[in-house]
Structure formats: structure tokens, C-alpha cells
JSON list of C-alpha atoms in Angstrom, two decimals:
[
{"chain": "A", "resi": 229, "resn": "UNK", "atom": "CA", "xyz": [67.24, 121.11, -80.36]},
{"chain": "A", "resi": 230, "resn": "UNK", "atom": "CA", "xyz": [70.67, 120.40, -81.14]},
{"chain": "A", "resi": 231, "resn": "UNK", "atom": "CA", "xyz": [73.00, 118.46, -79.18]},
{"chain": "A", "resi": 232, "resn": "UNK", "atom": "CA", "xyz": [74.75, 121.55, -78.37]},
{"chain": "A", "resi": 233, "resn": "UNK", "atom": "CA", "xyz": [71.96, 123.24, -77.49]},
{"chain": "A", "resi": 234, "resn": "UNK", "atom": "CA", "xyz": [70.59, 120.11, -74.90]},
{"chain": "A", "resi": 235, "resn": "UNK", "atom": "CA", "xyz": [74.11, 120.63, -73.19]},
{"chain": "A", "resi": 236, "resn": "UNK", "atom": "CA", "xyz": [74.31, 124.09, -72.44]},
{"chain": "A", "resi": 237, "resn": "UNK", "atom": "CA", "xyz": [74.49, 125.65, -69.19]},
{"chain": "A", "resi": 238, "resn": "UNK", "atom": "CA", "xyz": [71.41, 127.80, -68.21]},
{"chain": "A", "resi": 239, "resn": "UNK", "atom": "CA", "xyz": [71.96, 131.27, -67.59]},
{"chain": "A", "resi": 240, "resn": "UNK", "atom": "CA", "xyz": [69.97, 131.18, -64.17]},
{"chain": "A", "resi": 241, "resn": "UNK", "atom": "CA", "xyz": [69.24, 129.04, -61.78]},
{"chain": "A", "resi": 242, "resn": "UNK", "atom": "CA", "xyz": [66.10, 126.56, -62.23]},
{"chain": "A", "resi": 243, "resn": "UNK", "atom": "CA", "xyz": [63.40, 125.49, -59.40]},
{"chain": "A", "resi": 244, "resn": "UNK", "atom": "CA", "xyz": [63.13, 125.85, -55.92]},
{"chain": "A", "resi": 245, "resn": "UNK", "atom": "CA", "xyz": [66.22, 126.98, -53.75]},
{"chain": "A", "resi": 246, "resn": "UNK", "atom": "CA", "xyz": [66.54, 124.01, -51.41]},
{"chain": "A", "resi": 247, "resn": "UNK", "atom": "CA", "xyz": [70.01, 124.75, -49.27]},
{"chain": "A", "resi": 248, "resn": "UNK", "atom": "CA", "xyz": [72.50, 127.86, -49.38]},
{"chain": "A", "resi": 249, "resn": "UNK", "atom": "CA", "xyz": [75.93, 127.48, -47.63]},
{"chain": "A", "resi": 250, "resn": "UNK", "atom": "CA", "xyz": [80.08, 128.52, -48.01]},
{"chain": "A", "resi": 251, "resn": "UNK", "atom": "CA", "xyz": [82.05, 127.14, -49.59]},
{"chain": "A", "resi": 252, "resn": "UNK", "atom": "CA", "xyz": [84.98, 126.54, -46.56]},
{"chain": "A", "resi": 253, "resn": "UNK", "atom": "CA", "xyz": [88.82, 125.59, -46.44]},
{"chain": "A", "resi": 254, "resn": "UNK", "atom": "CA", "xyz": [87.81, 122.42, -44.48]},
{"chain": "A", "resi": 255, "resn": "UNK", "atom": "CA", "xyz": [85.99, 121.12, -47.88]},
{"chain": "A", "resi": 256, "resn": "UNK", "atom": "CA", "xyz": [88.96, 121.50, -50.11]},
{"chain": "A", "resi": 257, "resn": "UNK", "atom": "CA", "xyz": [91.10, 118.22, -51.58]},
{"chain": "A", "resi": 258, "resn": "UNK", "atom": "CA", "xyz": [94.75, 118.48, -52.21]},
{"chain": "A", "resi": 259, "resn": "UNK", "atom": "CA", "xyz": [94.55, 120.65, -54.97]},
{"chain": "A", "resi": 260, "resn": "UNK", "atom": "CA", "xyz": [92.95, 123.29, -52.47]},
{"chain": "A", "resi": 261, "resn": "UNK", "atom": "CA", "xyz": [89.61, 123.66, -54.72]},
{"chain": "A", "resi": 262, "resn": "UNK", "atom": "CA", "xyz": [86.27, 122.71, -53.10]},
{"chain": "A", "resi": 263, "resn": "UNK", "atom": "CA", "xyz": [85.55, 118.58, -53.17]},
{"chain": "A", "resi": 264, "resn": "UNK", "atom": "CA", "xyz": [83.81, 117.52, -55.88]},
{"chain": "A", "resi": 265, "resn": "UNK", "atom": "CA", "xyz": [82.09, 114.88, -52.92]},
{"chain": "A", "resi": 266, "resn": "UNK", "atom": "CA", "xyz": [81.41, 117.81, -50.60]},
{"chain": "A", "resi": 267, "resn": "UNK", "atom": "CA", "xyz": [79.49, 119.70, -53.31]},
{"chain": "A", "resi": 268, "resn": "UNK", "atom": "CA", "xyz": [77.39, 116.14, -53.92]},
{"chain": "A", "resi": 269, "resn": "UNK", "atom": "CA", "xyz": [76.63, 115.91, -50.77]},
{"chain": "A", "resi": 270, "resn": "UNK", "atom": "CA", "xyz": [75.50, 119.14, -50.51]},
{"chain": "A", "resi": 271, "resn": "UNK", "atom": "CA", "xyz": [72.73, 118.97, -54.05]},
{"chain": "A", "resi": 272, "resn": "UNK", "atom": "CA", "xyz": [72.14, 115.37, -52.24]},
{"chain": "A", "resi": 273, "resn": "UNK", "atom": "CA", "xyz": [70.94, 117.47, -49.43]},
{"chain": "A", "resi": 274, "resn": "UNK", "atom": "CA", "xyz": [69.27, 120.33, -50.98]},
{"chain": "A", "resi": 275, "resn": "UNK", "atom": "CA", "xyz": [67.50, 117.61, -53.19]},
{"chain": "A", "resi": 276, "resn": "UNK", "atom": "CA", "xyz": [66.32, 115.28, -49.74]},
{"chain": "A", "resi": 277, "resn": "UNK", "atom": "CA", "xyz": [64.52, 119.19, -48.75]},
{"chain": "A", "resi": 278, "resn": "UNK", "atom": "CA", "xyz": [63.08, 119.32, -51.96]},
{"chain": "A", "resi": 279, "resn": "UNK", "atom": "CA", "xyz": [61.44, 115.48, -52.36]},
{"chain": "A", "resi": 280, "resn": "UNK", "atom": "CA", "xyz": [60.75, 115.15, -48.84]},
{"chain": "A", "resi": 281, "resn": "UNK", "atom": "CA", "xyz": [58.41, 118.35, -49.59]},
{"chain": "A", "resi": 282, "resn": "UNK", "atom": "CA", "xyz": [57.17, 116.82, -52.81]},
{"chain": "A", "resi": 283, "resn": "UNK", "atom": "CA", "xyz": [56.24, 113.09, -51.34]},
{"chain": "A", "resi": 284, "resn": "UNK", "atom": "CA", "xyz": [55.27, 114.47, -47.76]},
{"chain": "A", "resi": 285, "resn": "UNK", "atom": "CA", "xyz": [57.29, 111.81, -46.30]},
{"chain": "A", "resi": 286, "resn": "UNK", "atom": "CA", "xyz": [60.95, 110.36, -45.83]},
{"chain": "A", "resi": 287, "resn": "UNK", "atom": "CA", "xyz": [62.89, 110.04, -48.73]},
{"chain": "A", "resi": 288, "resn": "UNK", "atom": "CA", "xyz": [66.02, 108.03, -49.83]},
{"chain": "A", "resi": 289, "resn": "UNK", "atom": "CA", "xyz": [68.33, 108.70, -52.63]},
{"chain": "A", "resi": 290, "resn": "UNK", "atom": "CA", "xyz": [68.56, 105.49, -54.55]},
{"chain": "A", "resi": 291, "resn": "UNK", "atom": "CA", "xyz": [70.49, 107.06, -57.98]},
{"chain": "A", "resi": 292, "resn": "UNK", "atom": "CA", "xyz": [72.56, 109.42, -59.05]},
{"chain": "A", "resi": 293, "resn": "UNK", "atom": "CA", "xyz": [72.64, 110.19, -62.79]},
{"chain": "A", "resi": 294, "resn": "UNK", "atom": "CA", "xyz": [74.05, 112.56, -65.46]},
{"chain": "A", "resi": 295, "resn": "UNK", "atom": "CA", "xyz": [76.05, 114.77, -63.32]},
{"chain": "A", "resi": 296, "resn": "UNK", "atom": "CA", "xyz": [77.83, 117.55, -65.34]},
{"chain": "A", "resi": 297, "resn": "UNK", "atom": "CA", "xyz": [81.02, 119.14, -62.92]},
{"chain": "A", "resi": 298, "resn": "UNK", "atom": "CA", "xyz": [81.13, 122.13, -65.36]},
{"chain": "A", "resi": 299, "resn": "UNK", "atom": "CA", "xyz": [83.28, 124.52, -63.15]},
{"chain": "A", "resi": 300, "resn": "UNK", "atom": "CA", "xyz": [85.37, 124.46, -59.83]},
{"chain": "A", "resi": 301, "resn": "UNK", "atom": "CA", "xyz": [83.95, 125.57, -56.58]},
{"chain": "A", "resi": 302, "resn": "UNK", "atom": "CA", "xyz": [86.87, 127.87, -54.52]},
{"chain": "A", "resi": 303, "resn": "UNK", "atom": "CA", "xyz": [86.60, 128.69, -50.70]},
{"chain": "A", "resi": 304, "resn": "UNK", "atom": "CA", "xyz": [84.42, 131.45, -49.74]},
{"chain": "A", "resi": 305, "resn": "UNK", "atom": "CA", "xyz": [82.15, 130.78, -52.89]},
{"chain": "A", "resi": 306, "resn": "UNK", "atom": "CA", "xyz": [78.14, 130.79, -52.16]},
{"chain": "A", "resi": 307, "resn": "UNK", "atom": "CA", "xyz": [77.05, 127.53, -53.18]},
{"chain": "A", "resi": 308, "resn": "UNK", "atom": "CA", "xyz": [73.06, 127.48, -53.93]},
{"chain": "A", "resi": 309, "resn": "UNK", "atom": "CA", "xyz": [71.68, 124.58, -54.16]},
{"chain": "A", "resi": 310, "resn": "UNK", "atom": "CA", "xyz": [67.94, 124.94, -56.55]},
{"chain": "A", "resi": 311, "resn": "UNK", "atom": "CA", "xyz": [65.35, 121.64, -57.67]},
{"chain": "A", "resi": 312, "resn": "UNK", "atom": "CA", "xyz": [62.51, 121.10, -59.93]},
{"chain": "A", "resi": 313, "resn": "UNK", "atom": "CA", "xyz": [60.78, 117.81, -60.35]},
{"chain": "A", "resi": 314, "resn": "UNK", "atom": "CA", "xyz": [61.51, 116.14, -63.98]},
{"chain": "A", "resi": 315, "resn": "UNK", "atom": "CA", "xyz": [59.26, 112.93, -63.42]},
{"chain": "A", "resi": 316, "resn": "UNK", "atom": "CA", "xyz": [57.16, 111.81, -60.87]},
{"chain": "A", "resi": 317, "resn": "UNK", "atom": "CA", "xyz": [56.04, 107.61, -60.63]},
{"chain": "A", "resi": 318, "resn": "UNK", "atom": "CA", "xyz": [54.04, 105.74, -57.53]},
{"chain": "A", "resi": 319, "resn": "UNK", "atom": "CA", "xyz": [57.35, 105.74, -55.26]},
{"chain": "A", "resi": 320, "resn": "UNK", "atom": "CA", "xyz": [60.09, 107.52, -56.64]},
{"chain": "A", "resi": 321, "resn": "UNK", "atom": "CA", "xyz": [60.71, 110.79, -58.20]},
{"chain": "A", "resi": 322, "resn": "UNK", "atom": "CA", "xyz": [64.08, 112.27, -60.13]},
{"chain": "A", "resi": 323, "resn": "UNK", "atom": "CA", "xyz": [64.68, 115.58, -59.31]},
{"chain": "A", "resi": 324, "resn": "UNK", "atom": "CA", "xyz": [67.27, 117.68, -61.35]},
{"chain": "A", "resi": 325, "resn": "UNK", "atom": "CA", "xyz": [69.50, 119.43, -58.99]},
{"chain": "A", "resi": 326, "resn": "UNK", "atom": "CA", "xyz": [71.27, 122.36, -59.95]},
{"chain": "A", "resi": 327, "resn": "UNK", "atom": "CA", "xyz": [74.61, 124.07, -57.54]},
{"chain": "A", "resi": 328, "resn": "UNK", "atom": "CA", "xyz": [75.18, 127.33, -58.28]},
{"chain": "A", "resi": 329, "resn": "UNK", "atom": "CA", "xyz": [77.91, 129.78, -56.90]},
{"chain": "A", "resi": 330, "resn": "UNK", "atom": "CA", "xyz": [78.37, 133.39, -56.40]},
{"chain": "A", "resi": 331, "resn": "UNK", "atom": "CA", "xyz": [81.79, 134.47, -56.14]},
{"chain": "A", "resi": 332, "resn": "UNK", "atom": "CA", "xyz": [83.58, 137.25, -54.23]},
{"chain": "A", "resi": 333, "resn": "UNK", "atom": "CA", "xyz": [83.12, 140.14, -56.32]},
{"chain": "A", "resi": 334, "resn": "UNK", "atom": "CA", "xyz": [81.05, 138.54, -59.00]},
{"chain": "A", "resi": 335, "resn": "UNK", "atom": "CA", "xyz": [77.38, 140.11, -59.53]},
{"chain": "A", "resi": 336, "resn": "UNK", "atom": "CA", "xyz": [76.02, 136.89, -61.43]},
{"chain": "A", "resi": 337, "resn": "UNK", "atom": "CA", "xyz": [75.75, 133.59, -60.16]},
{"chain": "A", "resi": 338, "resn": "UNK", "atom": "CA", "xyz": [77.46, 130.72, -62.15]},
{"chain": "A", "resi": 339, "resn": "UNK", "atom": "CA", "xyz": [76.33, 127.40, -62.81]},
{"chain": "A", "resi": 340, "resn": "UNK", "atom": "CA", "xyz": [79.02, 124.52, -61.61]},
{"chain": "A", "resi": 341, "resn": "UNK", "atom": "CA", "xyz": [77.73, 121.37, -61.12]},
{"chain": "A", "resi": 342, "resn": "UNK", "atom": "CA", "xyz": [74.18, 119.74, -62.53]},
{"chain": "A", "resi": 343, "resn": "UNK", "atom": "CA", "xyz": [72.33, 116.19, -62.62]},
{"chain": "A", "resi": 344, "resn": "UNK", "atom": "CA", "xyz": [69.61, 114.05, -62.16]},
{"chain": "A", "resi": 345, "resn": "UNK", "atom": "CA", "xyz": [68.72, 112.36, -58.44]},
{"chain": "A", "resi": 346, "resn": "UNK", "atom": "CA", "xyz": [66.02, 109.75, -57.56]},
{"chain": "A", "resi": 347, "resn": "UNK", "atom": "CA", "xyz": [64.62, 109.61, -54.53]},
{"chain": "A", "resi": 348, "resn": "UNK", "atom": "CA", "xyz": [62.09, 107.07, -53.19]},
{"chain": "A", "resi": 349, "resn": "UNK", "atom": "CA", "xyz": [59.10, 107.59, -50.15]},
{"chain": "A", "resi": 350, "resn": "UNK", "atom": "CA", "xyz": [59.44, 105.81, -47.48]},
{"chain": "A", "resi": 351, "resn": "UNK", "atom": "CA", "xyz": [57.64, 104.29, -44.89]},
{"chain": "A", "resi": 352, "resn": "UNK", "atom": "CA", "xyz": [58.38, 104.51, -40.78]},
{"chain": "A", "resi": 353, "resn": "UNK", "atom": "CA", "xyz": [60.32, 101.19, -41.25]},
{"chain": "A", "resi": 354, "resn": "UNK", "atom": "CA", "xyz": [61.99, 102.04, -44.43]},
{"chain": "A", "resi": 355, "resn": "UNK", "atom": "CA", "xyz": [59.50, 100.35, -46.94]},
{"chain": "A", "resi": 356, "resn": "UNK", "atom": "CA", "xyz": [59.07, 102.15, -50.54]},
{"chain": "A", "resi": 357, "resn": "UNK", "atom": "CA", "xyz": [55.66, 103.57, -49.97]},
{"chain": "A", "resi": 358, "resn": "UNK", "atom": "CA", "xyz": [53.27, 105.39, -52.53]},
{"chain": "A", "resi": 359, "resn": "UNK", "atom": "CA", "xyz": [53.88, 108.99, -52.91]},
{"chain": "A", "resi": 360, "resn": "UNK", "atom": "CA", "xyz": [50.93, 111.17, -51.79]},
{"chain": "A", "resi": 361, "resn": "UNK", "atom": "CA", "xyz": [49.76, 113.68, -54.64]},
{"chain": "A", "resi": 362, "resn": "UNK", "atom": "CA", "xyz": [47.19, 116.53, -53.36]},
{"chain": "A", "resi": 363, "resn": "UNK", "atom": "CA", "xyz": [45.79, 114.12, -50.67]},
{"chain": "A", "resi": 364, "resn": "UNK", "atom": "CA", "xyz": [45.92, 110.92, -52.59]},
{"chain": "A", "resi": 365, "resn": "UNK", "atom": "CA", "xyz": [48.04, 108.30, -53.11]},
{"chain": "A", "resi": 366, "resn": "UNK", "atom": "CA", "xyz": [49.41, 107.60, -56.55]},
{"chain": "A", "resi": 367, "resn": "UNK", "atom": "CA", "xyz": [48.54, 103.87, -57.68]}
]
């Protein structure tokens, strides 16, 4: 694959739809497009759904990596939130989170912001704990 061709935007959206909300005036900066923090926030979300599911327990975020802000978001945009699973240890996972938008009279949805998010299980008192796979525990 070329190097291109690694960094190309998908056509449509990839994984599990995790969290769906508008885009509002109250999450625009100065420049009165959405906030690039609001829209983290929100795939930080989405992607706490989606590893919560995966480890059957609490999760933290503990990185943030590779984001790609490929377009703006503008009020009144639906911002889509989808995750799939890229790598999976004994207490953390990295999830790639995708944010997708659908604009006011716009039939296909449009990639705008991508990366990479690790999450780690976690116990009742906040200890990494081994993440349960079909009923057992990874070792």
C-alpha cells in the first residue's frame, strides 16, 4: 500500500456506532466552526461506550494518538461517532475512533476527524485489571 493510499479517508464509516449527537452553536470557538476539543470529547465518549462493552468493565482513556482533523464540523451537522478494536493486550485496548457528519442537505456522510485511543480496565478502586475475553481473563 502506498503512503497515499494508508492516508486516505474511507468512504464509509468503520465499526460500531457508539454516540450520535448535533453539532450546536454553544460548541463553536471564535471562528464560529464546531471545537476541535468538543468533537474529542465527543469520539472520547463514543470510544468509553465502545471499550467499556469490549472489557465488560470501567475503562479509562490513558492515550490519544494519530488524530487526523481532516474537515470542519459546522452547527447543525450530525456528528456520528463509529469504533472497531485495532489491538487488544491483558489491560488495555486501542480503539480507532472515527466522527463522521451528515450535513444539512447532504445525502452522504463525510469523514472529519479520525485516530487511535487506548483505554485501560479498571478495577472498583481504579486498579488496571485484566480484560475479560468470552468469560476469561486474558493473562
Amino acid at each position: 500500500m502506498t503512503e497515499s493510499a494508508a492516508h486516505a479517508a474511507p468512504t464509509e464509516p468503520r465499526g460500531d456506532l457508539c454516540i450520535r449527537t448535533l453539532a450546536m452553536p454553544a460548541d463553536t470557538n471564535a471562528n464560529g466552526d464546531i471545537f476541535g476539543g468538543w468533537l474529542l470529547s465527543q469520539m472520547d465518549v463514543g470510544g468509553g461506550v465502545f471499550a467499556a462493552k469490549v472489557a465488560k468493565s470501567r475503562t479509562v482513556t490513558v492515550a490519544i494518538e494519530a488524530m487526523n482533523f481532516r474537515k470542519a464540523v459546522y452547527v447543525g451537522d450530525l456528528v456520528s461517532v463509529y469504533a472497531h478494536l485495532v489491538r487488544i493486550g491483558r489491560t488495555s485496548m486501542t480503539v480507532r475512533l472515527e466522527a463522521w457528519v451528515l450535513r444539512r442537505k447532504e445525502e452522504q456522510p463525510i469523514l472529519v476527524t479520525d485516530g487511535n485511543f487506548t483505554y485501560v480496565s479498571i478495577d472498583d478502586d481504579g486498579r488496571p485489571q485484566p480484560i475479560k475475553r468470552d468469560g476469561v481473563i486474558a493473562t
